[in-house]
Coordinates of C-alpha atoms and ligand atoms in Angstrom, one line a residue:
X1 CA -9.7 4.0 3.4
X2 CA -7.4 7.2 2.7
X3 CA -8.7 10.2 4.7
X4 CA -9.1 13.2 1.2
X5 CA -6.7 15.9 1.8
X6 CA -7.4 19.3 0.7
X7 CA -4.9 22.2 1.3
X8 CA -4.6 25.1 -0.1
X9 CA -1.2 26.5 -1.3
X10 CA -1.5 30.6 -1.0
X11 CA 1.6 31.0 -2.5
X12 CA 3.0 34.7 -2.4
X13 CA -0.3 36.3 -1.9
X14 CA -1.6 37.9 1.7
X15 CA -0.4 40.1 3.9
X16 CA -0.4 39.2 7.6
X17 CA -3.9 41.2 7.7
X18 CA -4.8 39.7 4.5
X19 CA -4.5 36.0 5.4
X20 CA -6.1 36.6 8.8
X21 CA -9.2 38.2 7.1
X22 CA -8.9 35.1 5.0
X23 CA -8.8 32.5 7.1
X24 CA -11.6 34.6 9.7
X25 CA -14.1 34.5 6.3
X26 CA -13.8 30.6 6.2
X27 CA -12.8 29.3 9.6
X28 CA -16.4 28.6 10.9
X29 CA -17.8 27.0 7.4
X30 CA -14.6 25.3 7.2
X31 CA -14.4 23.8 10.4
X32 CA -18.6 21.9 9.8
X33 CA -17.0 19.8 6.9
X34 CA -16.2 16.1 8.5
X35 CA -14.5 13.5 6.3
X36 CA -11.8 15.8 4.9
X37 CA -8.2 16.6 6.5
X38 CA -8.5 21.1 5.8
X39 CA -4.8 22.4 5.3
X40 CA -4.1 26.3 4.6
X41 CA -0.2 27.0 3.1
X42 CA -0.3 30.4 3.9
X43 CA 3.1 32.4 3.8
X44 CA 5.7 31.9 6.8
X45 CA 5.5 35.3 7.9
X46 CA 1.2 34.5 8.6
X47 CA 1.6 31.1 10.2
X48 CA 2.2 32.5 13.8
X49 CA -0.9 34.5 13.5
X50 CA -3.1 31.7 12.3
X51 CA -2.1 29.4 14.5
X52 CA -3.6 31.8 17.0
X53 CA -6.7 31.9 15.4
X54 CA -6.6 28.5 14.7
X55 CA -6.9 27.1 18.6
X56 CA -8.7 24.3 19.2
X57 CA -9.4 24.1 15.5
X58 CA -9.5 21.0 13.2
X59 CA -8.0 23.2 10.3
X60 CA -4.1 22.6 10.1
X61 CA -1.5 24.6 8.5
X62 CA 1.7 23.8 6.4
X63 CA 3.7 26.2 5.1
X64 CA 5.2 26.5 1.5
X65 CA 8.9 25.6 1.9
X66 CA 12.0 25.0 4.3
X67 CA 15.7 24.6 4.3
X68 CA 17.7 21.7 4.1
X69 CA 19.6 22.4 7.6
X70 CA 18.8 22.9 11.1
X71 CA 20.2 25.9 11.8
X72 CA 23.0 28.0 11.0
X73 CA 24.8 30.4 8.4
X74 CA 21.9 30.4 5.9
X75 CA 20.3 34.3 5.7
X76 CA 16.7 34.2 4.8
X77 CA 16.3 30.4 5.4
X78 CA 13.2 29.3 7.4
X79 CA 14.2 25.5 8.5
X80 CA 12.1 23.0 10.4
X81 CA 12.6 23.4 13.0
X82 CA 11.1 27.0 13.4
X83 CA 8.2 25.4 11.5
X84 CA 7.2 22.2 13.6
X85 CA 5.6 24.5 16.5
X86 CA 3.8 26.2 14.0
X87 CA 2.1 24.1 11.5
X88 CA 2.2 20.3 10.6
X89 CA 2.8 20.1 6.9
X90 CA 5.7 21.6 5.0
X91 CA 4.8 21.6 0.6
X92 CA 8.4 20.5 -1.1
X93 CA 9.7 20.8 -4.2
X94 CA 6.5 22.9 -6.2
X95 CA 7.3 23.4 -9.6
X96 CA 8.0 26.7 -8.9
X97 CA 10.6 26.5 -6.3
X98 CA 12.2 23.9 -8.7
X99 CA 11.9 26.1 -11.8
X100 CA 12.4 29.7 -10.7
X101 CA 14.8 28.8 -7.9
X102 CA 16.6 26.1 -9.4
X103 CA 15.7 23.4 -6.5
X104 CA 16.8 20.0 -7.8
X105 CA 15.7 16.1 -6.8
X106 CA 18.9 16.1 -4.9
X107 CA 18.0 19.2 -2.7
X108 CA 14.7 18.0 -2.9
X109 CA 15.5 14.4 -1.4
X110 CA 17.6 16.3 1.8
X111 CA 14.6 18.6 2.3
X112 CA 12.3 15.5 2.9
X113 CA 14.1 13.4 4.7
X114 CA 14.6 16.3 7.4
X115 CA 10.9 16.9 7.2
X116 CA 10.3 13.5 8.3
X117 CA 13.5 13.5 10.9
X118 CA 11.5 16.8 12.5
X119 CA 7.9 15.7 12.6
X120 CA 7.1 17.6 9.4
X121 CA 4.6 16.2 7.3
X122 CA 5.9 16.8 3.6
X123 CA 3.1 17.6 1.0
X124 CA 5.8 16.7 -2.1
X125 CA 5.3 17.9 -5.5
X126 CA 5.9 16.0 -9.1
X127 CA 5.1 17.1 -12.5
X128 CA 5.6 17.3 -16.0
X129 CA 6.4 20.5 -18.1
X130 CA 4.2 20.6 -21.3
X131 CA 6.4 19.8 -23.8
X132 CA 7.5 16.5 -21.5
X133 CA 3.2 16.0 -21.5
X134 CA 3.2 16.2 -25.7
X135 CA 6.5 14.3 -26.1
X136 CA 4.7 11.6 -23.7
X137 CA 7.2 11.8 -21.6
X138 CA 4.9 12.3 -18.3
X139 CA 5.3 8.8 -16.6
X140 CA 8.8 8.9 -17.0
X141 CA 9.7 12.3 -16.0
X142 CA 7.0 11.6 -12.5
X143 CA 8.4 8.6 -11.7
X144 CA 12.0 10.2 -11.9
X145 CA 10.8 12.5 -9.8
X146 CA 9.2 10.0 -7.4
X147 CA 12.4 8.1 -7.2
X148 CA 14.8 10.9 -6.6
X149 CA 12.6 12.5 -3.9
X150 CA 12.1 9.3 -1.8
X151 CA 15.6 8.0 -1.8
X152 CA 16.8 6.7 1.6
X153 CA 13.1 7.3 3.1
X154 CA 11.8 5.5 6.2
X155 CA 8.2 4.2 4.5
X156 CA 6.0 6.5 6.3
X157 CA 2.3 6.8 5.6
X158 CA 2.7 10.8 6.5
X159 CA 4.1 11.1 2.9
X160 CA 1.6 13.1 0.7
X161 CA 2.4 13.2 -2.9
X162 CA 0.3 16.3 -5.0
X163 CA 0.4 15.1 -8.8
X164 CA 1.0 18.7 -10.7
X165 CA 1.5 19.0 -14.6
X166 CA 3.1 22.3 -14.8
X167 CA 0.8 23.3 -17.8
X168 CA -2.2 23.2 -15.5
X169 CA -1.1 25.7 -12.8
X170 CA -2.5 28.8 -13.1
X171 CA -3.5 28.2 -16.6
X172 CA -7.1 27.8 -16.2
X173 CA -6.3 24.4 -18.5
X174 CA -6.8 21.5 -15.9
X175 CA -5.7 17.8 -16.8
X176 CA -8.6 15.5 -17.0
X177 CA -9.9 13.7 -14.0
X178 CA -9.2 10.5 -16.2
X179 CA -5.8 11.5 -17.1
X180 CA -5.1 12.8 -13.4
X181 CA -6.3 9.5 -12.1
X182 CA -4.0 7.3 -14.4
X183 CA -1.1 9.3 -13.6
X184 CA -1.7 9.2 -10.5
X185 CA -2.4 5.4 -10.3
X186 CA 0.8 5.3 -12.1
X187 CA 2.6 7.2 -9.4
X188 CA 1.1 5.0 -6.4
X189 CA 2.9 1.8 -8.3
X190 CA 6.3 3.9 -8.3
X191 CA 5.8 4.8 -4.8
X192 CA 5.0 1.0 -4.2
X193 CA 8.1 -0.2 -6.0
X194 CA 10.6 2.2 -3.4
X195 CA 8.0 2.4 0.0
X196 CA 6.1 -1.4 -0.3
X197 CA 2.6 -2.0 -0.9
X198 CA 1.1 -1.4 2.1
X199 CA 2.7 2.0 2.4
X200 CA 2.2 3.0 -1.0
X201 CA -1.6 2.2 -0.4
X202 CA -1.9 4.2 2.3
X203 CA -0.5 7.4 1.5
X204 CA -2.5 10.5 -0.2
X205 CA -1.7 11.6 -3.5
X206 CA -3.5 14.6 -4.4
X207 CA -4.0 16.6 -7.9
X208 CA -3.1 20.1 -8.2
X209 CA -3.3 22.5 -11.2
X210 CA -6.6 24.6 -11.9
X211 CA -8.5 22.9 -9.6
X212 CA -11.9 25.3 -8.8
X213 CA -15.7 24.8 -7.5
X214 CA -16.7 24.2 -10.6
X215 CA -14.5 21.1 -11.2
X216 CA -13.7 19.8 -7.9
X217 CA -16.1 16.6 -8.9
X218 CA -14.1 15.7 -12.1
X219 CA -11.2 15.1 -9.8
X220 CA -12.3 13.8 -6.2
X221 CA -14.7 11.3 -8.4
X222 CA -11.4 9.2 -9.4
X223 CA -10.8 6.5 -6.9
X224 CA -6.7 7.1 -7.4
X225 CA -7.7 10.8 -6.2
X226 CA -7.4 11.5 -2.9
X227 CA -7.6 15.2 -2.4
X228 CA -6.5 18.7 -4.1
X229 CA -3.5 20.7 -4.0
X230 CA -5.3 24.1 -4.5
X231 CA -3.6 27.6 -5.3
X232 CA -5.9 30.7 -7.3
X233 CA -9.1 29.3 -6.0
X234 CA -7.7 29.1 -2.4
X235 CA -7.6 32.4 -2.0
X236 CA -11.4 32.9 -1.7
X237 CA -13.1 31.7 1.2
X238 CA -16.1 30.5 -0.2
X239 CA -14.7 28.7 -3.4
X240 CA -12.6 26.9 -1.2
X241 CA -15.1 25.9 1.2
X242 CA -17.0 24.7 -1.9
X243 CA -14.3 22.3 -2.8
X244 CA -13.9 21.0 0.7
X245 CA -17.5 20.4 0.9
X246 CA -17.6 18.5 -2.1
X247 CA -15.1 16.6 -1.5
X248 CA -16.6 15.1 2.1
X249 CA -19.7 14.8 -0.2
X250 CA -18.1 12.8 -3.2
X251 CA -15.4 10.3 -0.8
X252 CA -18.2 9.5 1.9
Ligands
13P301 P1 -3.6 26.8 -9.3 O1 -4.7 26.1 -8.5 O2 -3.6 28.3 -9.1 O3 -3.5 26.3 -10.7 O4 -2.2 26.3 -8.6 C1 -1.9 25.0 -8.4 C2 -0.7 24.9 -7.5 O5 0.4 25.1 -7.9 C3 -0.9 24.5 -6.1 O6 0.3 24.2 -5.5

């Protein structure tokens, strides 16, 4: 049995007041739901104060990104090692770090490896643009992806994988949950293939892109679904306790 993961990715949204409000409005519905690992990405510069707020609580944080180094000569970095006393999951490689700042599989690759080497646990992000998805191209492109990322990894059952298409984020135009679920299946073989079976049936692989309230159930009813990747609806407390909720309802 795979423990459903949600987390929601905040992206570049909140101020340090903003996400504390945030987290304060969901915190106590959020913490009733059993069944369901709870993750909030919000941006580095919030982490220190939710972690505050987040004592003693069964809700864990990851932040958005890190560097490929230690430490050192690299202005504006943030690198693991500032991150693993403040939350316990780093996302890597989103579509958008890959697009608008150019992060490659190779970059990609080091970024996970020293997530693992620092007690990180990587959330790591695959998908297809939409032109790849109409050209059919999706399975080859993801397992590419899947391939490049994990190269030189120790199997770890830490790994969670979030299945994205880039033409559902933001876009309001989700995959289906069918389509998510074979993809996903598909991605579980690839990760078999590189980590073993045993590994490869272990570890979460979530689906992100337009997920909401309204169809949290199309996805979390796939078996090959274990949990969401969440950004716009993430950023209102009671959407996202909504998903969370049905999720613990749906996997029990
Ligand atoms: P949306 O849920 O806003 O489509 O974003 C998905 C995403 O990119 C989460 O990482």
């Amino acid at each position: 049995m795979r423990l459903p993961i949600i987390a929601g990715n905040w992206k570049m949204n909140t101020t340090v007041s903003e996400a504390v409000t945030l987290v304060q409005e969901m915190k106590a519905t959020l913490e009733q739901v059993e069944g369901v690992e709870r993750v909030l990405c919000p941006p580095f510069v919030s982490l220190s104060a939710i972690k505050e707020l987040l004592q003693d609580s069964p809700i864990k944080l990851g932040a958005q990104n890190m560097y490929f180094e230690e430490k050192g000569a690299f202005t504006g970095e943030v690198s693991p090692r500032m991150l693993v006393d403040l939350c316990e999951y780093v996302i890597l490689g989103h579509s958008e770090r890959r697009q608008y700042f150019r992060e490659d599989d190779n970059m990609i690759n080091k970024k996970l490896k020293l997530a693992l080497k620092s007690g990180l646990k990587p959330i790591l992000c695959v998908g297809e643009k939409l032109e790849e998805n109409e050209a059919g191209k999706t399975e080859d492109v993801v397992s590419h992806q899947v391939k490049a990322a994990l190269v030189g990894i120790e199997p770890l059952k830490e790994l969670v994988i979030a299945y994205e298409p880039i033409w559902a984020i933001g876009t309001g135009r989700a995959a289906s949950g069918e389509q998510a679920n074979n993809t996903i299946g598909f991605i579980r073989r690839i990760a078999a293939g590189v980590l073993g079976e045993n590994i490869a049936a272990a570890i979460r692989i979530q689906y992100g892109g337009s997920v909401t309230a309204a169809n949290t159930a199309e996805f979390l009813s796939q078996p090959e679904i274990d949990g969401a990747l969440v950004g716009g609806a993430s950023l209102k407390a009671a959407e996202f306790v909504s998903i969370v909720r049905q999720t613990a309802e749906i996997k029990k």
